[in-house]
Tab-separated table of C-alpha atoms and ligand atoms in Angstrom:
chain	number	residue	atom	x	y	z
T	1	MET	CA	6.423	-22.509	-3.851
T	2	LYS	CA	8.027	-19.756	-5.985
T	3	ILE	CA	7.476	-16.346	-4.386
T	4	VAL	CA	8.015	-12.782	-5.560
T	5	ILE	CA	8.433	-10.361	-2.651
T	6	ILE	CA	7.354	-6.787	-3.334
T	7	GLY	CA	9.417	-4.399	-1.224
T	8	GLN	CA	12.937	-5.055	0.015
T	9	GLY	CA	13.158	-3.406	3.435
T	10	GLY	CA	13.244	-4.868	6.956
T	11	HIS	CA	9.830	-6.545	6.787
T	12	SER	CA	10.788	-8.428	3.619
T	13	LYS	CA	13.694	-10.066	5.485
T	14	VAL	CA	11.263	-11.599	7.983
T	15	ILE	CA	9.019	-12.739	5.141
T	16	ASN	CA	12.037	-14.368	3.509
T	17	ASP	CA	12.541	-16.344	6.737
T	18	ILE	CA	8.913	-17.529	6.660
T	19	ILE	CA	9.442	-18.788	3.113
T	20	LEU	CA	12.683	-20.560	4.048
T	21	SER	CA	10.860	-22.220	7.000
T	22	PHE	CA	8.729	-24.252	4.604
T	23	GLU	CA	11.440	-24.624	1.967
T	24	GLY	CA	9.839	-22.223	-0.485
T	25	LYS	CA	11.966	-20.065	-2.779
T	26	VAL	CA	12.125	-16.304	-3.266
T	27	ILE	CA	12.624	-15.963	-6.999
T	28	ALA	CA	12.404	-12.170	-7.208
T	29	TYR	CA	12.388	-8.909	-5.288
T	30	LEU	CA	10.509	-5.996	-6.825
T	31	ASP	CA	11.250	-2.595	-5.331
T	32	ASP	CA	11.229	0.901	-6.798
T	33	LYS	CA	14.857	1.348	-5.739
T	34	TYR	CA	15.587	-0.659	-8.910
T	35	GLU	CA	15.234	1.182	-12.204
T	36	ALA	CA	15.665	-1.823	-14.482
T	37	PHE	CA	14.815	-5.519	-14.433
T	38	PHE	CA	17.828	-7.831	-14.022
T	39	TYR	CA	18.900	-11.332	-12.973
T	40	GLN	CA	21.644	-11.951	-10.415
T	41	ASN	CA	22.673	-14.951	-8.272
T	42	ASP	CA	19.599	-17.000	-9.201
T	43	GLN	CA	17.079	-14.213	-8.415
T	44	TYR	CA	15.339	-11.478	-10.414
T	45	PHE	CA	15.243	-7.843	-9.295
T	46	GLY	CA	13.304	-4.923	-10.729
T	47	PRO	CA	10.868	-2.074	-10.111
T	48	ILE	CA	7.377	-2.859	-8.816
T	49	SER	CA	5.961	-2.120	-12.264
T	50	SER	CA	7.694	-5.278	-13.580
T	51	ALA	CA	5.158	-7.527	-11.779
T	52	LYS	CA	3.133	-8.186	-14.939
T	53	TYR	CA	6.302	-8.867	-16.945
T	54	ILE	CA	7.466	-11.492	-14.452
T	55	ILE	CA	4.022	-13.144	-14.557
T	56	SER	CA	4.367	-13.451	-18.337
T	57	LYS	CA	7.902	-14.863	-18.023
T	58	ILE	CA	7.640	-17.386	-15.153
T	59	LYS	CA	4.831	-19.873	-14.506
T	60	ASN	CA	3.283	-20.775	-11.124
T	61	ILE	CA	4.489	-17.825	-9.102
T	62	LYS	CA	2.848	-16.106	-6.155
T	63	PHE	CA	3.365	-12.610	-4.802
T	64	VAL	CA	3.489	-11.148	-1.322
T	65	ILE	CA	3.646	-7.436	-0.518
T	66	GLY	CA	6.482	-7.397	2.011
T	67	ILE	CA	5.938	-3.912	3.410
T	68	GLY	CA	5.068	-3.377	7.078
T	69	ASP	CA	3.297	-0.011	6.693
T	70	ASN	CA	-0.423	-0.697	6.233
T	71	LYS	CA	-1.145	2.351	4.053
T	72	VAL	CA	1.801	1.708	1.744
T	73	ARG	CA	0.872	-1.977	1.472
T	74	LYS	CA	-2.678	-1.045	0.468
T	75	SER	CA	-1.512	1.561	-2.047
T	76	ILE	CA	0.780	-0.963	-3.764
T	77	TYR	CA	-2.019	-3.549	-3.814
T	78	GLU	CA	-4.319	-1.028	-5.520
T	79	ARG	CA	-1.620	0.109	-7.930
T	80	LEU	CA	-0.812	-3.447	-9.073
T	81	ALA	CA	-4.459	-4.605	-9.311
T	82	LEU	CA	-3.390	-8.255	-9.551
T	83	PRO	CA	-6.101	-10.925	-9.260
T	84	THR	CA	-6.417	-12.367	-5.732
T	85	GLU	CA	-5.111	-15.787	-6.807
T	86	PHE	CA	-1.661	-14.304	-7.504
T	87	TYR	CA	-1.114	-13.620	-3.804
T	88	ALA	CA	0.260	-16.244	-1.412
T	89	THR	CA	-0.802	-16.750	2.196
T	90	LEU	CA	2.465	-17.330	4.089
T	91	ILE	CA	2.559	-19.136	7.430
T	92	HIS	CA	5.807	-19.772	9.338
T	93	LYS	CA	6.352	-23.423	10.119
T	94	SER	CA	6.423	-22.713	13.868
T	95	ALA	CA	3.032	-20.920	13.963
T	96	ILE	CA	0.075	-22.713	15.528
T	97	ILE	CA	-3.111	-22.182	13.524
T	98	SER	CA	-6.487	-23.648	14.503
T	99	GLN	CA	-8.102	-25.821	11.859
T	100	SER	CA	-11.222	-23.676	12.194
T	101	ALA	CA	-9.360	-20.390	11.574
T	102	SER	CA	-9.248	-18.824	8.104
T	103	ILE	CA	-6.610	-16.580	6.563
T	104	GLU	CA	-7.080	-14.811	3.228
T	105	SER	CA	-4.556	-14.236	0.466
T	106	GLY	CA	-1.608	-11.904	0.875
T	107	SER	CA	-1.519	-12.251	4.668
T	108	VAL	CA	1.629	-13.339	6.513
T	109	ILE	CA	1.792	-15.227	9.803
T	110	MET	CA	5.173	-14.944	11.518
T	111	ALA	CA	7.122	-17.351	13.725
T	112	ARG	CA	5.656	-18.597	17.020
T	113	THR	CA	2.272	-16.954	16.649
T	114	VAL	CA	-0.947	-18.635	17.757
T	115	VAL	CA	-4.198	-18.137	15.837
T	116	ASN	CA	-7.041	-19.824	17.673
T	117	ALA	CA	-10.442	-21.286	16.837
T	118	ASN	CA	-12.877	-19.603	14.468
T	119	THR	CA	-10.718	-16.509	13.936
T	120	ARG	CA	-10.971	-14.842	10.522
T	121	ILE	CA	-8.009	-12.932	9.085
T	122	GLY	CA	-8.533	-10.856	5.932
T	123	LYS	CA	-6.260	-9.974	3.013
T	124	HIS	CA	-2.718	-8.560	3.212
T	125	SER	CA	-2.601	-8.504	7.004
T	126	ILE	CA	0.444	-9.195	9.183
T	127	ILE	CA	0.335	-11.323	12.310
T	128	ASN	CA	3.806	-10.580	13.611
T	129	THR	CA	6.269	-12.652	15.624
T	130	GLY	CA	4.981	-14.221	18.819
T	131	SER	CA	1.552	-12.582	18.807
T	132	ILE	CA	-1.500	-14.372	20.191
T	133	VAL	CA	-4.775	-14.091	18.303
T	134	GLU	CA	-7.380	-15.879	20.389
T	135	HIS	CA	-10.712	-17.453	19.350
T	136	ASP	CA	-13.475	-15.769	17.325
T	137	ASN	CA	-11.492	-12.671	16.337
T	138	ARG	CA	-12.450	-10.757	13.189
T	139	ILE	CA	-9.365	-9.187	11.618
T	140	SER	CA	-9.933	-7.191	8.432
T	141	ASN	CA	-7.601	-6.325	5.512
T	142	PHE	CA	-4.255	-4.415	5.653
T	143	VAL	CA	-3.986	-4.851	9.433
T	144	HIS	CA	-0.704	-5.213	11.361
T	145	ILE	CA	-0.660	-7.034	14.708
T	146	SER	CA	2.865	-6.314	16.004
T	147	PRO	CA	5.181	-8.716	17.823
T	148	ASN	CA	3.985	-10.116	21.135
T	149	ALA	CA	0.560	-8.415	20.995
T	150	THR	CA	-2.436	-10.297	22.384
T	151	LEU	CA	-5.947	-10.151	20.968
T	152	THR	CA	-8.202	-11.964	23.395
T	153	GLY	CA	-11.536	-13.536	22.339
T	154	SER	CA	-14.095	-12.019	19.933
T	155	VAL	CA	-12.104	-8.867	19.182
T	156	THR	CA	-12.911	-6.921	15.984
T	157	ILE	CA	-10.006	-5.254	14.190
T	158	ASN	CA	-11.118	-3.135	11.235
T	159	GLU	CA	-9.211	-2.295	8.040
T	160	GLY	CA	-5.757	-0.773	8.310
T	161	VAL	CA	-5.451	-0.948	12.099
T	162	HIS	CA	-1.958	-1.161	13.613
T	163	ILE	CA	-1.717	-2.819	17.024
T	164	GLY	CA	1.659	-1.920	18.601
T	165	ALA	CA	4.132	-4.400	20.040
T	166	GLY	CA	3.051	-6.051	23.271
T	167	ALA	CA	-0.408	-4.412	23.360
T	168	THR	CA	-3.366	-6.354	24.770
T	169	VAL	CA	-6.988	-6.029	23.672
T	170	ILE	CA	-9.622	-7.442	26.058
T	171	PRO	CA	-12.594	-9.546	24.800
T	172	ASN	CA	-15.404	-8.117	22.632
T	173	VAL	CA	-13.630	-4.816	21.941
T	174	SER	CA	-13.706	-3.249	18.451
T	175	ILE	CA	-10.946	-1.070	16.959
T	176	GLY	CA	-12.096	1.347	14.212
T	177	GLU	CA	-10.464	1.435	10.775
T	178	TRP	CA	-6.938	2.878	10.405
T	179	SER	CA	-6.540	3.464	14.134
T	180	VAL	CA	-3.208	2.885	15.890
T	181	ILE	CA	-2.767	1.284	19.294
T	182	GLY	CA	0.532	2.185	21.005
T	183	ALA	CA	3.102	-0.362	22.071
T	184	GLY	CA	2.277	-1.875	25.467
T	185	ALA	CA	-1.299	-0.511	25.614
T	186	ALA	CA	-4.177	-2.318	27.313
T	187	VAL	CA	-7.329	-1.650	25.296
T	188	ILE	CA	-10.470	-2.081	27.433
T	189	THR	CA	-13.028	-0.018	25.451
T	190	ASP	CA	-13.960	0.322	21.764
T	191	ILE	CA	-11.665	2.678	19.840
T	192	PRO	CA	-13.155	4.864	17.066
T	193	ALA	CA	-11.724	5.016	13.518
T	194	TYR	CA	-8.620	7.099	12.605
T	195	ARG	CA	-7.463	7.582	16.210
T	196	THR	CA	-4.367	6.725	18.225
T	197	ALA	CA	-4.754	5.216	21.692
T	198	VAL	CA	-1.908	4.645	24.162
T	199	GLY	CA	-1.370	3.535	27.743
T	200	VAL	CA	-2.819	1.252	30.395
T	201	PRO	CA	-5.761	1.482	30.166
T	202	ALA	CA	-5.566	2.877	26.620
T	203	LYS	CA	-6.759	6.490	26.168
T	204	LEU	CA	-7.238	8.398	22.914
T	205	LYS	CA	-4.496	10.844	21.979
T	206	ILE	CA	-5.665	14.278	20.827
T	207	LYS	CA	-4.076	14.125	17.378
T	208	ASN	CA	-5.967	12.002	14.832
T	209	VAL	CA	-4.408	9.593	12.391
T	210	THR	CA	-4.541	11.121	8.921
T	211	GLU	CA	-7.595	10.005	6.947
T	212	ASP	CA	-5.617	10.188	3.706
T	213	VAL	CA	-5.179	6.498	3.013
T	214	GLY	CA	-5.392	6.782	-0.773
T	215	VAL	CA	-2.706	5.980	-3.314
C	1	COA	C1	1.550	5.224	19.636
C	1	COA	C2	2.600	5.687	18.650
C	1	COA	C3	2.177	5.284	17.247
C	1	COA	C4	2.645	7.198	18.777
C	1	COA	O1	3.568	7.729	17.907
C	1	COA	P1	3.573	9.354	17.683
C	1	COA	O2	2.243	9.783	17.155
C	1	COA	O3	4.798	9.651	16.888
C	1	COA	O4	3.629	9.900	19.152
C	1	COA	P2	4.816	10.630	19.938
C	1	COA	O5	6.043	9.785	19.971
C	1	COA	O6	4.914	12.025	19.366
C	1	COA	O7	4.229	10.707	21.411
C	1	COA	C5	3.077	11.511	21.707
C	1	COA	C6	2.702	11.271	23.155
C	1	COA	O8	2.230	9.928	23.339
C	1	COA	C7	3.063	9.229	24.293
C	1	COA	N1	3.238	7.862	23.805
C	1	COA	C8	3.696	7.510	22.573
C	1	COA	N2	3.699	6.161	22.459
C	1	COA	C9	3.245	5.665	23.623
C	1	COA	C10	3.025	4.372	24.103
C	1	COA	N3	3.257	3.296	23.325
C	1	COA	N4	2.527	4.217	25.348
C	1	COA	C11	2.281	5.299	26.142
C	1	COA	N5	2.468	6.571	25.736
C	1	COA	C12	2.955	6.753	24.488
C	1	COA	C13	4.360	10.027	24.341
C	1	COA	O9	5.006	9.834	25.568
C	1	COA	C14	3.862	11.427	24.131
C	1	COA	O10	3.320	11.876	25.341
C	1	COA	P3	3.236	13.440	25.715
C	1	COA	O11	2.340	14.073	24.680
C	1	COA	O12	2.667	13.451	27.084
C	1	COA	O13	4.651	13.949	25.620
C	1	COA	C15	3.999	5.051	18.919
C	1	COA	O14	4.639	5.665	20.036
C	1	COA	C16	3.917	3.551	19.161
C	1	COA	O15	3.742	3.055	20.279
C	1	COA	N6	4.036	2.789	18.035
C	1	COA	C17	4.029	1.348	18.029
C	1	COA	C18	5.273	0.872	17.286
C	1	COA	C19	5.345	-0.629	17.210
C	1	COA	O16	4.939	-1.365	18.085
C	1	COA	N7	5.854	-1.076	16.080
C	1	COA	C20	5.998	-2.498	15.815
C	1	COA	C21	6.676	-2.696	14.478
C	1	COA	S1	6.936	-4.381	14.114
């Protein structure tokens, strides 16, 4: 599989490792740190705006937005407005995915994760290294489940939510859109939208997450 990674920061390095795990090839990095489009050492580089040019130049390519920040990932997705079929779904070779789970385009599943039965994962979400996503979860678009987090059964994670590293969410809990759960939290009640919750058990922090999620 020939992949173009959009964004060339830390998260893109981990995505590169996913691609290497199944012997795919990164043919280009697009990042706005580049002003011009160029070819070097068997790879293309250029600004994000060169996505359509690369589509016209190279056949059978897929894109992934390799940016860990959920808001930035969504804003680039909206800016590019590429058809869904141009985005890859990337799954590390060491991940364990139930045959009854589904994962939509643009999402990335890192090394040693487990995604169990009847879980649904939306578009452009990140299931990060070593996290456990149990049965019957509903994970929306532009979500980030950080390393070593655990979503137990029938959890609902709405758009743009960030679950911090090592956090645990007990069964049947729902996390509102664009909320943030702190690293190490234990979430035992529903969390409203645009809030941050931290601690064991998780409590809402006073300050809200900004509602400005536009481009
Ligand atoms: C929850 C979080 C987003 C808060 O960030 P923030 O808004 O910048 O908050 P601050 O660092 O200003 O801390 C505010 C308060 O919350 C507390 N707090 C912050 N994170 C906490 C956490 N994970 N658990 C418990 N308390 C936490 C701070 O101690 C501070 O308490 P105080 O008001 O009594 O002094 C952040 O601390 C966090 O946990 N992020 C997860 C990062 C992560 O897992 N990334 C994975 C990338 S792959």
